[in-house]
């Protein structure tokens, strides 16, 4: 499974904070974490490739059944069982077991069924993503495979995927989503940013709302939630899906113990404590900082955060600590140590 993701993705050890005019402000080489993890790098892999790999892996398991075309519409529980009600084009069906885990994304029906509130806020600006085969490294020769480029007027995030580059801008004031994704608009914006024509957007174009929200609870009785169903954050830092995967690993380990009779349902409260802690104290704060870094308009605040990043990057010990945070290793370990 991991090998498949490594094959389908682009291994990227170095990432940068940049200023659009000045260039590199701070560069971090994750290879420094080689004693902390077997995987001291980021992997730029499409989520659909991860889904394909998961589908193949689950398909090999005799106790797994994958049902498409079923929309969960509610969830209920009693002292001994938990049930998901799902409808297909033809019928409504109930699926009952001992526990339910809701991983049904930001608009989660399971979260709503539990009455969990997603506390936080939504940014005024959306983000606009363009996928391009234009060679960004020809226009910016020293660019890393992951770069957060700050600018008061036109910030940008650039990611190098295996076969293309993904370029993310802020939505422009008053520009409707269907205009932002038009070919002529996308190409003009890319040409202005890279200072060259030919930066065509042959691949995808998307507009996303951006939130910082965490559920006030991740578990009620026999039903728990994880991933975007439980917390949604700004994509600056690449932590959303990753923290959802960490939720799943944490929950599965605890459910395994409950299933084997080695622990009680209270373990699911520990799941909530540990994973809410990461969402609130780690992912939320880091992605908020990253979003502020690239989008800050106030010149003094911009200067201060650039100096801070430079100082960290120039000091190997501080850079190490910073990368332990940005790779989510430090937050994960701190949360996993919570009772
Ligand atoms: C612009 C942008 C860039 C991002 N970049 C990164 C990144 O670089 N790295 C990273 O880690 N994260 C990133 N993220 C975040 C990441 O996309 C999400 O955190 C991740 O997709 C959440 O996964 P999930 O499985 O919890 O939810 P989802 O991906 O939303 O999946 C939920 C699934 O449940 C299904 N579903 C929903 N409702 C129902 C229902 N009622 N019944 C049945 N099925 C249902 C959906 O069809 C879907 O298949 C980014 C997000 C955005 C917006």
Coordinates of C-alpha atoms and ligand atoms in Angstrom, one line a residue:
X1 CA 0.0 0.0 0.0
X2 CA 2.7 2.5 1.0
X3 CA 4.9 1.3 -2.0
X4 CA 1.9 2.0 -4.3
X5 CA 1.5 5.5 -3.0
X6 CA 5.3 6.1 -3.3
X7 CA 5.2 4.8 -6.9
X8 CA 2.2 6.9 -7.8
X9 CA 3.4 10.1 -6.1
X10 CA 6.4 12.3 -6.3
X11 CA 8.8 12.1 -3.4
X12 CA 9.7 15.6 -2.3
X13 CA 12.2 16.1 0.5
X14 CA 12.6 19.9 0.2
X15 CA 10.0 22.6 0.6
X16 CA 10.1 26.4 0.7
X17 CA 8.6 29.5 2.0
X18 CA 9.2 32.2 -0.6
X19 CA 8.4 35.8 -1.2
X20 CA 7.1 36.5 -4.7
X21 CA 9.7 39.3 -5.4
X22 CA 12.6 38.2 -3.2
X23 CA 12.5 34.5 -3.8
X24 CA 13.4 31.9 -1.2
X25 CA 12.9 33.1 2.4
X26 CA 13.3 29.7 4.1
X27 CA 14.0 26.2 2.8
X28 CA 13.5 23.0 4.8
X29 CA 15.0 19.7 3.9
X30 CA 13.0 16.9 5.5
X31 CA 15.9 14.4 5.0
X32 CA 17.1 15.8 8.3
X33 CA 14.3 13.7 9.9
X34 CA 15.8 10.4 8.7
X35 CA 16.2 9.1 12.3
X36 CA 12.6 10.0 13.2
X37 CA 10.8 8.3 10.3
X38 CA 11.3 5.8 7.5
X39 CA 9.8 8.4 5.2
X40 CA 11.7 11.7 5.7
X41 CA 9.9 13.6 2.8
X42 CA 6.6 14.7 1.5
X43 CA 4.8 12.6 -1.1
X44 CA 2.9 14.6 -3.7
X45 CA 0.2 12.0 -4.6
X46 CA -3.3 12.6 -6.0
X47 CA -6.0 11.7 -3.5
X48 CA -7.6 9.6 -6.2
X49 CA -4.5 7.5 -6.4
X50 CA -4.6 6.9 -2.7
X51 CA -8.3 6.0 -3.0
X52 CA -7.4 3.5 -5.8
X53 CA -4.7 2.0 -3.6
X54 CA -7.1 1.7 -0.6
X55 CA -9.7 0.2 -2.8
X56 CA -7.3 -2.4 -4.1
X57 CA -6.0 -3.2 -0.6
X58 CA -9.5 -3.4 0.9
X59 CA -10.7 -5.5 -2.0
X60 CA -8.3 -8.2 -0.9
X61 CA -9.8 -8.5 2.6
X62 CA -12.5 -11.1 3.0
X63 CA -14.3 -9.3 5.7
X64 CA -14.7 -6.0 3.8
X65 CA -17.6 -5.1 1.5
X66 CA -17.5 -1.9 -0.4
X67 CA -20.9 -0.6 -1.5
X68 CA -21.2 2.3 -4.1
X69 CA -24.4 4.2 -4.8
X70 CA -25.4 4.2 -1.1
X71 CA -26.0 7.6 0.4
X72 CA -26.0 7.6 4.2
X73 CA -29.0 9.6 5.4
X74 CA -28.9 9.1 9.1
X75 CA -27.4 7.1 12.0
X76 CA -28.9 5.8 15.2
X77 CA -27.9 3.7 18.1
X78 CA -29.0 1.9 21.3
X79 CA -27.2 0.3 24.1
X80 CA -25.8 -2.6 22.0
X81 CA -25.9 -1.6 18.4
X82 CA -25.2 1.3 15.9
X83 CA -27.0 1.7 12.6
X84 CA -26.5 3.6 9.4
X85 CA -29.5 4.3 7.3
X86 CA -28.6 4.5 3.6
X87 CA -30.6 5.0 0.5
X88 CA -29.9 3.8 -3.1
X89 CA -31.9 4.9 -6.1
X90 CA -34.5 2.2 -5.3
X91 CA -34.6 1.6 -1.6
X92 CA -33.6 2.7 1.9
X93 CA -31.7 0.1 3.9
X94 CA -30.4 -0.2 7.5
X95 CA -26.9 -1.5 8.2
X96 CA -26.5 -2.5 11.8
X97 CA -23.4 -3.5 13.7
X98 CA -21.7 -2.9 17.0
X99 CA -20.0 0.4 16.1
X100 CA -20.1 3.0 13.3
X101 CA -17.2 5.2 12.1
X102 CA -18.3 8.2 10.0
X103 CA -15.7 9.3 7.5
X104 CA -18.2 11.0 5.2
X105 CA -16.4 14.4 4.7
X106 CA -17.0 18.0 5.6
X107 CA -20.8 17.8 5.2
X108 CA -21.0 14.6 7.2
X109 CA -24.5 13.2 7.8
X110 CA -23.0 11.0 10.6
X111 CA -21.7 14.2 12.4
X112 CA -25.1 15.8 12.1
X113 CA -26.8 12.7 13.4
X114 CA -24.6 12.9 16.5
X115 CA -25.4 16.6 17.0
X116 CA -21.7 17.5 16.9
X117 CA -21.0 21.2 16.1
X118 CA -18.1 22.2 13.9
X119 CA -16.7 25.2 15.8
X120 CA -14.5 27.7 14.0
X121 CA -14.7 30.0 11.0
X122 CA -14.6 30.1 7.2
X123 CA -12.1 32.4 5.4
X124 CA -13.6 35.2 3.3
X125 CA -11.4 34.2 0.3
X126 CA -11.7 30.9 -1.4
X127 CA -8.8 29.2 -3.2
X128 CA -8.5 28.7 -6.9
X129 CA -6.5 25.7 -8.1
X130 CA -5.1 25.1 -11.6
X131 CA -3.4 22.0 -12.9
X132 CA -0.8 22.7 -15.6
X133 CA 1.8 20.8 -17.6
X134 CA 3.6 24.2 -18.1
X135 CA 7.1 23.7 -16.6
X136 CA 7.1 26.0 -13.6
X137 CA 10.7 25.2 -12.9
X138 CA 11.6 26.8 -16.3
X139 CA 10.1 30.1 -15.1
X140 CA 11.4 29.7 -11.5
X141 CA 14.6 27.6 -11.6
X142 CA 15.2 27.4 -7.9
X143 CA 11.7 26.4 -7.0
X144 CA 11.2 23.3 -4.8
X145 CA 8.5 20.7 -5.3
X146 CA 6.4 22.3 -2.5
X147 CA 6.5 26.1 -2.3
X148 CA 4.4 28.6 -0.4
X149 CA 4.9 32.0 -2.1
X150 CA 3.8 35.1 -0.1
X151 CA 2.7 38.3 -1.6
X152 CA 0.2 41.0 -0.5
X153 CA -1.6 41.0 -3.8
X154 CA -1.0 37.6 -5.5
X155 CA 0.2 34.8 -3.2
X156 CA 0.5 31.4 -4.6
X157 CA 1.1 27.7 -3.6
X158 CA 2.9 25.6 -6.1
X159 CA 3.1 21.8 -5.8
X160 CA 4.9 19.5 -8.2
X161 CA 3.0 16.3 -8.8
X162 CA 4.3 13.4 -10.8
X163 CA 3.0 14.6 -14.2
X164 CA 2.0 18.2 -13.7
X165 CA 2.2 21.2 -11.4
X166 CA -0.6 22.4 -9.3
X167 CA -0.9 26.2 -8.8
X168 CA -3.1 27.6 -6.1
X169 CA -4.1 31.3 -5.9
X170 CA -6.6 33.2 -3.7
X171 CA -10.0 33.9 -5.3
X172 CA -10.2 37.5 -6.5
X173 CA -12.6 40.0 -5.0
X174 CA -16.0 39.6 -6.6
X175 CA -14.9 37.1 -9.2
X176 CA -17.6 34.4 -9.5
X177 CA -16.3 30.8 -9.3
X178 CA -17.4 30.0 -12.9
X179 CA -15.3 32.9 -14.2
X180 CA -12.2 32.0 -12.1
X181 CA -12.1 28.6 -13.8
X182 CA -12.5 29.9 -17.4
X183 CA -9.5 29.0 -19.7
X184 CA -8.9 32.6 -20.7
X185 CA -9.0 33.9 -17.1
X186 CA -6.8 31.0 -15.8
X187 CA -4.2 31.5 -18.5
X188 CA -4.1 35.3 -18.1
X189 CA -3.5 34.9 -14.4
X190 CA -0.8 32.3 -14.8
X191 CA 0.9 34.4 -17.5
X192 CA 0.9 37.4 -15.2
X193 CA 2.3 35.4 -12.3
X194 CA 5.0 33.6 -14.2
X195 CA 5.8 36.5 -16.5
X196 CA 5.5 34.3 -19.6
X197 CA 2.8 33.3 -22.0
X198 CA 2.1 29.6 -22.6
X199 CA 1.3 28.7 -19.0
X200 CA -1.9 27.0 -20.2
X201 CA -4.2 25.2 -17.7
X202 CA -4.8 22.1 -19.6
X203 CA -5.8 20.1 -16.6
X204 CA -8.2 20.6 -13.7
X205 CA -9.5 23.9 -12.4
X206 CA -11.3 24.1 -9.0
X207 CA -12.5 26.6 -6.5
X208 CA -12.7 25.7 -2.8
X209 CA -13.9 27.3 0.3
X210 CA -11.4 27.3 3.1
X211 CA -12.3 26.6 6.8
X212 CA -10.8 26.3 10.2
X213 CA -13.3 24.2 12.1
X214 CA -13.1 21.4 14.7
X215 CA -16.0 19.3 16.0
X216 CA -16.8 19.8 19.7
X217 CA -16.8 16.0 20.1
X218 CA -15.6 13.1 17.9
X219 CA -17.6 10.3 19.6
X220 CA -21.0 9.7 21.1
X221 CA -21.7 6.2 22.3
X222 CA -21.1 3.7 19.6
X223 CA -20.6 6.2 16.8
X224 CA -17.4 8.1 16.1
X225 CA -16.3 10.4 13.3
X226 CA -12.9 11.2 11.7
X227 CA -11.3 13.1 8.8
X228 CA -13.1 16.1 7.4
X229 CA -16.3 14.9 9.1
X230 CA -14.6 15.8 12.4
X231 CA -12.3 18.7 11.5
X232 CA -11.5 20.9 8.4
X233 CA -8.6 23.2 8.0
X234 CA -6.9 25.4 5.6
X235 CA -4.9 23.4 3.0
X236 CA -1.7 25.5 3.6
X237 CA 0.6 22.8 4.9
X238 CA -1.0 19.7 3.4
X239 CA -2.4 18.4 6.7
X240 CA -6.1 17.8 6.1
X241 CA -6.0 14.4 4.6
X242 CA -2.9 13.4 6.5
X243 CA -4.6 14.1 9.8
X244 CA -7.7 12.1 8.6
X245 CA -5.4 9.1 8.0
X246 CA -3.9 9.6 11.5
X247 CA -7.5 9.6 12.9
X248 CA -8.2 6.3 11.1
X249 CA -5.0 4.7 12.4
X250 CA -5.7 5.8 15.9
X251 CA -9.4 4.7 15.9
X252 CA -8.5 1.3 14.3
X253 CA -5.9 0.5 16.9
X254 CA -8.5 1.3 19.7
X255 CA -11.3 -0.6 18.0
X256 CA -9.0 -3.6 17.6
X257 CA -8.5 -3.6 21.3
X258 CA -12.2 -3.3 22.0
X259 CA -13.0 -6.0 19.5
X260 CA -10.5 -8.4 21.0
X261 CA -11.9 -7.8 24.5
X262 CA -8.7 -6.0 25.6
X263 CA -10.4 -2.7 26.3
X264 CA -13.7 -0.9 26.9
X265 CA -15.7 1.6 25.0
X266 CA -13.9 4.4 27.0
X267 CA -11.0 3.9 24.6
X268 CA -13.1 5.8 22.1
X269 CA -13.1 8.8 24.5
X270 CA -9.3 8.6 24.4
X271 CA -9.6 8.6 20.6
X272 CA -11.5 11.9 20.8
X273 CA -9.1 13.4 23.3
X274 CA -6.0 12.6 21.3
X275 CA -7.3 13.4 17.9
X276 CA -9.2 16.6 18.9
X277 CA -6.0 17.7 20.6
X278 CA -4.1 17.4 17.3
X279 CA -6.9 19.1 15.3
X280 CA -7.1 22.1 17.8
X281 CA -3.5 22.5 19.0
X282 CA -1.5 21.4 16.1
X283 CA -3.1 21.3 12.6
X284 CA -5.3 24.3 13.2
X285 CA -2.5 26.5 14.5
X286 CA 0.1 25.4 11.9
X287 CA -2.3 25.9 9.0
X288 CA -3.5 29.2 10.3
X289 CA 0.2 30.4 10.6
X290 CA 1.0 29.2 7.1
X291 CA -2.1 30.8 5.6
X292 CA -1.2 34.1 7.4
X293 CA 2.4 33.8 6.1
X294 CA 1.5 33.8 2.5
X295 CA -1.6 36.1 2.5
X296 CA -0.5 38.8 5.0
X297 CA -0.9 42.3 3.6
X298 CA 0.5 44.4 6.4
X299 CA 4.1 45.2 5.5
X300 CA 5.4 45.1 9.1
X301 CA 3.7 41.8 9.9
X302 CA 5.0 40.3 6.6
X303 CA 8.5 41.4 7.4
X304 CA 8.3 40.0 10.9
X305 CA 7.1 36.6 9.8
X306 CA 9.7 36.4 7.1
X307 CA 12.4 37.2 9.5
X308 CA 11.1 34.6 11.9
X309 CA 11.0 31.9 9.2
X310 CA 14.5 32.8 8.0
X311 CA 15.9 32.7 11.5
X312 CA 14.4 29.2 12.1
X313 CA 15.6 27.9 8.7
X314 CA 19.2 29.2 9.4
X315 CA 19.4 27.5 12.8
X316 CA 19.7 23.7 12.3
X317 CA 18.3 22.9 15.7
X318 CA 15.3 25.3 15.3
X319 CA 14.8 24.0 11.7
X320 CA 14.7 20.4 13.0
X321 CA 12.0 21.3 15.6
X322 CA 10.1 23.2 13.0
X323 CA 10.1 20.2 10.6
X324 CA 9.1 17.9 13.4
X325 CA 6.0 20.1 13.7
X326 CA 5.3 20.7 10.0
X327 CA 5.6 16.9 9.3
X328 CA 3.0 16.4 12.0
X329 CA 5.3 14.0 13.8
X330 CA 5.7 16.1 17.0
X331 CA 1.9 16.8 17.3
X332 CA 1.1 13.1 16.6
X333 CA 3.5 11.9 19.3
X334 CA 2.3 14.5 21.8
X335 CA -1.3 13.6 21.3
X336 CA -0.7 9.8 21.3
X337 CA 0.9 10.3 24.8
X338 CA -2.4 11.7 26.2
X339 CA -4.5 9.5 28.4
Ligands
LIG1 C1 -7.7 23.0 -2.1 C2 -7.4 21.8 -1.1 C3 -6.1 21.3 -1.1 C4 -5.8 20.3 -0.2 N1 -4.6 19.8 -0.2 C5 -4.3 18.8 0.7 C6 -2.9 18.3 0.8 O1 -2.0 18.7 0.1 N2 -2.7 17.3 1.8 C7 -3.6 16.9 2.6 O2 -3.3 16.0 3.5 N3 -4.9 17.4 2.6 C8 -5.2 18.3 1.6 N4 -6.5 18.8 1.6 C9 -7.5 18.3 2.5 C10 -8.1 17.0 2.0 O3 -8.6 17.1 0.7 C11 -9.2 16.5 3.0 O4 -8.8 16.7 4.3 C12 -9.6 15.1 2.7 O5 -10.1 14.9 1.5 C13 -10.6 14.6 3.8 O6 -10.8 13.2 3.6 P1 -12.1 12.5 4.1 O7 -12.0 11.1 3.6 O8 -12.3 12.8 5.6 O9 -13.3 13.3 3.4 P2 -13.6 13.3 1.8 O10 -12.4 13.3 1.0 O11 -14.6 14.5 1.7 O12 -14.4 11.9 1.6 C14 -15.6 11.7 2.1 C15 -16.3 10.5 1.3 O13 -17.5 10.3 1.8 C16 -18.5 10.3 0.8 N5 -19.8 10.7 1.4 C17 -20.1 12.0 1.8 N6 -21.3 12.0 2.2 C18 -21.8 10.8 2.1 C19 -23.1 10.2 2.4 N7 -24.1 10.9 3.0 N8 -23.2 8.8 2.2 C20 -22.2 8.1 1.7 N9 -21.0 8.6 1.4 C21 -20.8 9.9 1.6 C22 -18.0 11.2 -0.3 O14 -18.5 10.8 -1.5 C23 -16.5 10.9 -0.2 O15 -16.1 9.8 -1.0 C24 -6.8 19.8 0.7 C25 -8.1 20.3 0.6 C26 -8.4 21.3 -0.3 C27 -9.8 21.9 -0.3

